[in-house]
mmCIF file of C-alpha atoms and ligand atoms in Angstrom:
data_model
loop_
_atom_site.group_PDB
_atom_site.id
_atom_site.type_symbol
_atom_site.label_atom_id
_atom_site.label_comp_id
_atom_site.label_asym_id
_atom_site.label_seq_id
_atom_site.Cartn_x
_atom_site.Cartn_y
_atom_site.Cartn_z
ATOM 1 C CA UNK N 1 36.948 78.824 35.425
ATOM 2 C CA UNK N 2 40.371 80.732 34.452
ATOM 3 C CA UNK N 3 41.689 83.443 36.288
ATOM 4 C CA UNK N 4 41.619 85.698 33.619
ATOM 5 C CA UNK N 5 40.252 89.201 34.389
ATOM 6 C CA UNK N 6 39.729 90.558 31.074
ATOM 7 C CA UNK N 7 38.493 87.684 28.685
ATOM 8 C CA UNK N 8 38.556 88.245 25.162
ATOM 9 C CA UNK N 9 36.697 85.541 22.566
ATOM 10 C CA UNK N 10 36.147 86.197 18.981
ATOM 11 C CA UNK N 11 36.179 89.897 18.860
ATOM 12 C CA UNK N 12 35.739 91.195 15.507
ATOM 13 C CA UNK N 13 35.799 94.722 14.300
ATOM 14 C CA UNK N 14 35.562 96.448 11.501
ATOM 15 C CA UNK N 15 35.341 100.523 9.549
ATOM 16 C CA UNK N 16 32.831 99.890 7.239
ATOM 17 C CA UNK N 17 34.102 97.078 5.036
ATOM 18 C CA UNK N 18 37.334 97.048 6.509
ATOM 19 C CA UNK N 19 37.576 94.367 9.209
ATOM 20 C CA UNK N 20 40.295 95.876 11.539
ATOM 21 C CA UNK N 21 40.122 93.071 14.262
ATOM 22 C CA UNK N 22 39.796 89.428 13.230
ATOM 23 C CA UNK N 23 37.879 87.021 15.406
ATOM 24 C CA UNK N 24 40.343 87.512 18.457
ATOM 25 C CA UNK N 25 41.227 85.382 21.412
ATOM 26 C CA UNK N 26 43.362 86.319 24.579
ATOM 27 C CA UNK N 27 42.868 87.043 28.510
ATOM 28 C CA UNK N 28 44.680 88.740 31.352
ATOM 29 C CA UNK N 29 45.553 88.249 34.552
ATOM 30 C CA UNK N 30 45.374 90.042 37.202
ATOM 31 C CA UNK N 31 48.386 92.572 37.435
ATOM 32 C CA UNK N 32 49.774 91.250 34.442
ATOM 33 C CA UNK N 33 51.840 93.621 32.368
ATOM 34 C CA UNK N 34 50.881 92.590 28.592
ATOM 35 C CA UNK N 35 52.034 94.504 25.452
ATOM 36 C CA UNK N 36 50.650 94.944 22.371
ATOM 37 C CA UNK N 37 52.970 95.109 19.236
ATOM 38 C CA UNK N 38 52.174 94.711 15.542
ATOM 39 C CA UNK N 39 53.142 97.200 12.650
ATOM 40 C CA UNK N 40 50.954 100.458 11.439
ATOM 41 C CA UNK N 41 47.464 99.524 10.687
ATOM 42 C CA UNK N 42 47.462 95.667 12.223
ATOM 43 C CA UNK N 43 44.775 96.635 13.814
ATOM 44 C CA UNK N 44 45.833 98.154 17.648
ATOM 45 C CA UNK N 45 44.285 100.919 18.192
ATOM 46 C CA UNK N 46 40.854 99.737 17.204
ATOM 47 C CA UNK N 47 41.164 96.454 19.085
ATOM 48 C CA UNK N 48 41.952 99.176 22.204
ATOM 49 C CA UNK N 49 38.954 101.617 21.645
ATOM 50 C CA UNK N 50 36.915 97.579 21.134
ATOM 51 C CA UNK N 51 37.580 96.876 24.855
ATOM 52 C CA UNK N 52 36.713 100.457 26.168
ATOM 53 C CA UNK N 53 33.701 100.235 24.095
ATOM 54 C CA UNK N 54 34.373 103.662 21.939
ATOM 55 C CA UNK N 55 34.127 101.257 18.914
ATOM 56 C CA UNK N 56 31.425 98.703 18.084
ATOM 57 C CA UNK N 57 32.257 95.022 17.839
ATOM 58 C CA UNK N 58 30.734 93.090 15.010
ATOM 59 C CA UNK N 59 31.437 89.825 16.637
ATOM 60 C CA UNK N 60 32.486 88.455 20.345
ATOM 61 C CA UNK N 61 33.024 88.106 23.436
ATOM 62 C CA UNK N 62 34.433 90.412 26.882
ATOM 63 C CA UNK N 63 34.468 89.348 29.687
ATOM 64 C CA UNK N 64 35.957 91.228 32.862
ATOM 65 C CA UNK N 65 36.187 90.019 35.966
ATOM 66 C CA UNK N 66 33.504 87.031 35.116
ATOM 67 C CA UNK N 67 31.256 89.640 33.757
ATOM 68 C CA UNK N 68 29.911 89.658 30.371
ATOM 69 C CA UNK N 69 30.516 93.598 29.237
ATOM 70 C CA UNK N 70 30.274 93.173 25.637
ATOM 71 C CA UNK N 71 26.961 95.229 25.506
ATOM 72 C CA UNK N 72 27.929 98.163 27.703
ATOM 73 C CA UNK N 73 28.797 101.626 26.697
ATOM 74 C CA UNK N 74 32.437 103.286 27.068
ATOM 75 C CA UNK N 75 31.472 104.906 30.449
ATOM 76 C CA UNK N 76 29.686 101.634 31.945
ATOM 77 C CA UNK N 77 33.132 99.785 31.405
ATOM 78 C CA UNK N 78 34.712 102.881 33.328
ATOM 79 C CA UNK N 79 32.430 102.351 36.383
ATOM 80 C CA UNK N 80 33.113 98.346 35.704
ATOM 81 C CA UNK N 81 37.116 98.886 36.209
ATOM 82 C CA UNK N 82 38.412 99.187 32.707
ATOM 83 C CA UNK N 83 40.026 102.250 31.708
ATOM 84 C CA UNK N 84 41.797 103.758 28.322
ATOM 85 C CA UNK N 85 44.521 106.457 27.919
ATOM 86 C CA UNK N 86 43.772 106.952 24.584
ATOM 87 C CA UNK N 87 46.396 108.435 22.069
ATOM 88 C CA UNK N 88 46.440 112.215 22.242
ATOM 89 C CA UNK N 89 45.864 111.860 25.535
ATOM 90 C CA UNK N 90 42.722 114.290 25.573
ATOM 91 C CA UNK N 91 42.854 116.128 28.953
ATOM 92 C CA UNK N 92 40.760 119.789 29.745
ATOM 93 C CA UNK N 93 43.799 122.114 29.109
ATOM 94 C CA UNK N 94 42.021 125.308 30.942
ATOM 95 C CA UNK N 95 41.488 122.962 33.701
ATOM 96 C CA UNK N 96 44.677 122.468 36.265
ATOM 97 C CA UNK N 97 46.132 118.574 36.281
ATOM 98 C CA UNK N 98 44.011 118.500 39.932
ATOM 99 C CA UNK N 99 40.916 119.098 38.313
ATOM 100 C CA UNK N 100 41.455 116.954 35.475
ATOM 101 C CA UNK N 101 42.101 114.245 37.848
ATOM 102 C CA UNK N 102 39.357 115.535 40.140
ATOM 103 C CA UNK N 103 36.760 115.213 37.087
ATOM 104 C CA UNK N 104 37.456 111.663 36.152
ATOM 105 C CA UNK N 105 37.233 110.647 39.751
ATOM 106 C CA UNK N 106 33.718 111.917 39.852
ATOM 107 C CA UNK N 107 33.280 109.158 36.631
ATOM 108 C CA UNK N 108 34.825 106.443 38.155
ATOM 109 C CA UNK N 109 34.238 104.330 40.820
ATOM 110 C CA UNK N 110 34.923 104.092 44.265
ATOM 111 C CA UNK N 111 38.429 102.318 45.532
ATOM 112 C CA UNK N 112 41.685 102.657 46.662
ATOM 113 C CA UNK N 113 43.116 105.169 44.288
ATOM 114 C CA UNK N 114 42.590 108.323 45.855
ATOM 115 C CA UNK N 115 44.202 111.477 44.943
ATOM 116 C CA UNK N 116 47.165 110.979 47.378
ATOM 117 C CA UNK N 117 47.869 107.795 46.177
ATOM 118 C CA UNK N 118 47.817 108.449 42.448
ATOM 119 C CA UNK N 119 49.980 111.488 43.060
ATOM 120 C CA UNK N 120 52.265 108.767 45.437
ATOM 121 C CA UNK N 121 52.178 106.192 42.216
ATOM 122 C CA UNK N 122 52.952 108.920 39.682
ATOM 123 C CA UNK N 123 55.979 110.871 40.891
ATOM 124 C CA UNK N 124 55.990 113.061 37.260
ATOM 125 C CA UNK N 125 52.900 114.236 38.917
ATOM 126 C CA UNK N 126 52.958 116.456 41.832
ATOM 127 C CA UNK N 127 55.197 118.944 40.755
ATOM 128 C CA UNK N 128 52.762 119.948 37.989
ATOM 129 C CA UNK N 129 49.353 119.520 40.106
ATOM 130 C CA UNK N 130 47.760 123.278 39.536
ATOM 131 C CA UNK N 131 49.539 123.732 36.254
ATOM 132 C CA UNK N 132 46.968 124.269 33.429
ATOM 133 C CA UNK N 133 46.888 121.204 31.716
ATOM 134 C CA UNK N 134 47.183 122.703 28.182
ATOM 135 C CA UNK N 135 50.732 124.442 29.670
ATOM 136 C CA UNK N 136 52.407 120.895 30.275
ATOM 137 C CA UNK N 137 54.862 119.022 28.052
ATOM 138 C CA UNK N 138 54.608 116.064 26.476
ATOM 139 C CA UNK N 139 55.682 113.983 28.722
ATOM 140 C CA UNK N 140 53.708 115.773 31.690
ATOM 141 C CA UNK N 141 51.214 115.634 29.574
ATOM 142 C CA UNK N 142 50.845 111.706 29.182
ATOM 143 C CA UNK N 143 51.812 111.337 33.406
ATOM 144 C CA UNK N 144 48.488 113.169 33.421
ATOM 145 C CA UNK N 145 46.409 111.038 31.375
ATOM 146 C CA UNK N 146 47.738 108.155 33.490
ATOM 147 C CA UNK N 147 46.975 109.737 36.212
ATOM 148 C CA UNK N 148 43.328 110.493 35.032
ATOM 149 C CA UNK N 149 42.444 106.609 34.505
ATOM 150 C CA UNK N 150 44.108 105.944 37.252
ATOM 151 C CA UNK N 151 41.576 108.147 39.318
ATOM 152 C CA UNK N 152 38.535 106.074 37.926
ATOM 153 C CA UNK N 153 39.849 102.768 39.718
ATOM 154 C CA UNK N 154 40.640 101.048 37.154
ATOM 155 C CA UNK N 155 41.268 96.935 37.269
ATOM 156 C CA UNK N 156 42.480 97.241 33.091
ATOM 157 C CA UNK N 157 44.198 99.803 32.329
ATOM 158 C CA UNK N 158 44.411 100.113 28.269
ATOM 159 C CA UNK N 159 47.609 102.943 26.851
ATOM 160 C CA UNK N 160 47.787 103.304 23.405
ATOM 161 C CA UNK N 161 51.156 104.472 22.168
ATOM 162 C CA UNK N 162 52.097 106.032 25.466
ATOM 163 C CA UNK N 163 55.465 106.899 24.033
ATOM 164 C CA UNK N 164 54.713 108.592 20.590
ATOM 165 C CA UNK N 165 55.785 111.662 19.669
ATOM 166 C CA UNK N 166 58.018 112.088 23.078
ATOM 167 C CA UNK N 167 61.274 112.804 23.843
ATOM 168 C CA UNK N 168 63.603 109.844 25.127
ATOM 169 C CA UNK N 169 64.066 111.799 28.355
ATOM 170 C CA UNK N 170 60.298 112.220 28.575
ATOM 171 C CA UNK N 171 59.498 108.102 27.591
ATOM 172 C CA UNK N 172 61.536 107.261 30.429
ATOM 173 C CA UNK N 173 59.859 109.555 32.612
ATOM 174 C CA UNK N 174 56.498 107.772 31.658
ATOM 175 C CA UNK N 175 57.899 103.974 31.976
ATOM 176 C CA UNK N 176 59.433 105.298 35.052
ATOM 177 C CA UNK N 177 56.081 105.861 36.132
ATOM 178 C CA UNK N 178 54.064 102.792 34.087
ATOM 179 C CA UNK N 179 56.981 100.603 36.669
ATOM 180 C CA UNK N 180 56.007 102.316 39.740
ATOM 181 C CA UNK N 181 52.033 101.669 39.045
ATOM 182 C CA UNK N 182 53.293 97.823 38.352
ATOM 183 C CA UNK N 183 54.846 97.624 41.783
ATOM 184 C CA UNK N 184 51.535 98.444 42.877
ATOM 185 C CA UNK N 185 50.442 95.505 41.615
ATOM 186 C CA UNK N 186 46.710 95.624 41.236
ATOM 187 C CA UNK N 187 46.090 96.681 38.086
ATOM 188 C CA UNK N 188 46.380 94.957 34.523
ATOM 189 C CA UNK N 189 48.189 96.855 31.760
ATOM 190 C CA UNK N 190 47.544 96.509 27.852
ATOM 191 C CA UNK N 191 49.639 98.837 26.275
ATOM 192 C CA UNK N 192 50.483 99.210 22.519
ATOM 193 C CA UNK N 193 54.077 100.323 22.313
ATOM 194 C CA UNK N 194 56.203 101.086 18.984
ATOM 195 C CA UNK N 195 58.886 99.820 20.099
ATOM 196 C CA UNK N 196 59.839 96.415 20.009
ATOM 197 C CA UNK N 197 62.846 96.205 22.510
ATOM 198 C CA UNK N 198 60.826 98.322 25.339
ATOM 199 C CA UNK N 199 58.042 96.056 24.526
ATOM 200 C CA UNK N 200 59.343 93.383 25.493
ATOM 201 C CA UNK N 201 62.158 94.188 28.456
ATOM 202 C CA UNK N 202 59.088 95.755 29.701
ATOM 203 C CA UNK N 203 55.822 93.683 30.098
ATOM 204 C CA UNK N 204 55.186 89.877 31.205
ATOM 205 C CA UNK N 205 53.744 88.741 28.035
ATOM 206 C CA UNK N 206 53.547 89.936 24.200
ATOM 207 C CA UNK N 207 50.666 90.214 21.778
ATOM 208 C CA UNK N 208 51.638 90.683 17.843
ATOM 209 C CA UNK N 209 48.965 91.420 15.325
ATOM 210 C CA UNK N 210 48.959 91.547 12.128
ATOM 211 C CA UNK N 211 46.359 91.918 9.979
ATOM 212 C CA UNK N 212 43.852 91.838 12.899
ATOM 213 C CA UNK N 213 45.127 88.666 13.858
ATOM 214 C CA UNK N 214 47.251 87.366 16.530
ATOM 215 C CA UNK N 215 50.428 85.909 14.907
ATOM 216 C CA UNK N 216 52.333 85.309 17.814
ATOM 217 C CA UNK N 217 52.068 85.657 22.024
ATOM 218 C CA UNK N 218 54.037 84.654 24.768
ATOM 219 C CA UNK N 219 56.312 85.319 28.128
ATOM 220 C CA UNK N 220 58.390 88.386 27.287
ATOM 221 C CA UNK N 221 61.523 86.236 28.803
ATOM 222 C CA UNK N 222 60.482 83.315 25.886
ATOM 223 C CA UNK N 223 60.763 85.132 22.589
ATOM 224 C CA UNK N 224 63.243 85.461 20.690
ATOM 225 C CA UNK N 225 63.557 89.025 18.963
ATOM 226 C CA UNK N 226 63.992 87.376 15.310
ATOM 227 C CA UNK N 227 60.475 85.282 16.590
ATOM 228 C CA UNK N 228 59.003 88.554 17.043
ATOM 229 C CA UNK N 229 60.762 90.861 14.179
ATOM 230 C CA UNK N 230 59.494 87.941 11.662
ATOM 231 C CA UNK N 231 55.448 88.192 13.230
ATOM 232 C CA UNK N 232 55.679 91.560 13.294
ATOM 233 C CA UNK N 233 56.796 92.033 9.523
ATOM 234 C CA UNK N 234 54.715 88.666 8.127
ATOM 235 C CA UNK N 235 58.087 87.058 7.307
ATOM 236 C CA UNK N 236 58.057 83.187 7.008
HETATM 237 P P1 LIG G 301 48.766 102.468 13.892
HETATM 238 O O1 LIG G 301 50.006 102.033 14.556
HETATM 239 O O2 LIG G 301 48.998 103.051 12.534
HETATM 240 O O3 LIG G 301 47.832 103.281 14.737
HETATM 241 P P2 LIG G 301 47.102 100.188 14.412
HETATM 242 O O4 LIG G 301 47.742 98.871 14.566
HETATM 243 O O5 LIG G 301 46.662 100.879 15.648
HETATM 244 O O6 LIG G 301 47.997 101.117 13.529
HETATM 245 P P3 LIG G 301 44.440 100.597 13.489
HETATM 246 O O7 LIG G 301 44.565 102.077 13.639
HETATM 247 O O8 LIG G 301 43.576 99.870 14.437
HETATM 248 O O9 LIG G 301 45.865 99.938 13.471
HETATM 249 O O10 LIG G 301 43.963 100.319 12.003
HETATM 250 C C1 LIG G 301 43.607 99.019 11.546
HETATM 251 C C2 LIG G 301 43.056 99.125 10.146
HETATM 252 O O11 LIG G 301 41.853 99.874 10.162
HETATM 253 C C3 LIG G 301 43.983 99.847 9.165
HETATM 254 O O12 LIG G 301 43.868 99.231 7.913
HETATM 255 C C4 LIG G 301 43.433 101.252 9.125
HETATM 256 O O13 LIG G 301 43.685 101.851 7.877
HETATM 257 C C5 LIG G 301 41.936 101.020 9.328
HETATM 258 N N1 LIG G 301 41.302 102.144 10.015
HETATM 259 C C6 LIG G 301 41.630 102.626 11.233
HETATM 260 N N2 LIG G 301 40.823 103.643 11.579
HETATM 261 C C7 LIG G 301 39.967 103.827 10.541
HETATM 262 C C8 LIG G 301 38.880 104.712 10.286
HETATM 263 N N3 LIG G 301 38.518 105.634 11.189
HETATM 264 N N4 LIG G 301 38.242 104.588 9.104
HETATM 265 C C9 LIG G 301 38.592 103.659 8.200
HETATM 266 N N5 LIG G 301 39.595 102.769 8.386
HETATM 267 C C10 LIG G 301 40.278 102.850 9.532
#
């Protein structure tokens, strides 16, 4: 038995006779910090919306915490600790960032991210607490959707391009927040990120696809940047 808490085996997807995701293989740890890199259309996003269960798999295997979840709907993973801030971070925007956070609560499950706690773990987030959500920036705006999945007690935590379409004051604002929920140390992070050098100062391990496949994965400290550059573009 590993000590992997999410367990991936030969996950396939596809959009319609597209196969997206290739027969894929990795796990997580507990706490572990894990990007996901790999140019447009290698297949991130779906292999994200795969594992919260917003998109059928054709083929394989999850597994979290020694639990077979392959079969269970998007909001059954939710209540089984495995969480997405999906890109575009959907929030209620007549709804304040309380009562977004209030909402998803109410979908999670029960644990030690309360309220106080999130807003302790997120410090983008208490100034902005009864602001509408639809009046916050982009930035704000993506502290909020953290702070959403956070609220549903999450053990995985999946981000999908959590810095697109920010400003570089803004991205720093929400690694700045991404490293204070890693001191926590509890939950496990897969999060696709653009770009390459945050990618990798910032999480434990990398994951390139391309293609749907994993070309190359390691310790962060252990690649080289040409290693990764030459996976990530499919040059021998
Ligand atoms: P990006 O960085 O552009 O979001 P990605 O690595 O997340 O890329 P995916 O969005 O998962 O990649 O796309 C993988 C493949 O699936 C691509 O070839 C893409 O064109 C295709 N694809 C993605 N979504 C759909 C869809 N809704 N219908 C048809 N094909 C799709």
């Amino acid at each position: 038995m590993s000590d992997a808490l999410l367990e991936v085996q030969g996950l396939r997807a596809a959009h319609g006779q597209l196969v997206a995701v290739r027969d894929l293989g990795f796990s997580i740890a507990r706490g572990e910090v894990v990007a996901l890199i790999g140019a447009n259309g290698a297949g991130k996003t779906t292999l994200l919306r795969c594992l919260a269960g917003v998109h059928p798999s054709a083929a394989g295997r999850v597994t979290l915490a020694g639990t077979d979840i392959t079969a269970l709907l998007a909001h059954q993973r939710v209540r089984r600790g495995l969480a997405m801030v999906p890109e575009g971070r959907r929030l209620f925007d007549d709804m304040s960032v309380r009562e977004n956070l209030r909402v998803a609560g109410d979908h999670g499950r029960p644990g030690d991210w309360t309220l106080p706690r999130v807003l302790e773990a997120l410090p983008a987030l208490p100034p902005i607490i009864d602001r509408p959500a639809g009046a916050l920036s982009g930035g704000q705006r993506q502290a909020a959707a953290i702070g959403r999945a956070l609220m549903t007690n999450p053990d995985v935590l999946l981000l999908d391009e959590v810095s697109l379409g920010l400003s570089p004051l803004a991205v720093e604002e929400v690694y700045r927040n991404l490293a204070s929920l890693r001191e926590a140390g509890r939950t496990s992070l897969l999060l696709v990120e653009q770009d390459l050098s945050r990618a990798m100062a910032f999480a434990d391990r990398v994951l390139c696809l391309r293609e749907g496949r994993i070309v190359l994965q390691g310790p962060a400290e252990s690649l080289t940047r040409e290693a990764v550059t030459a996976a990530y573009f499919g040059v021998e």
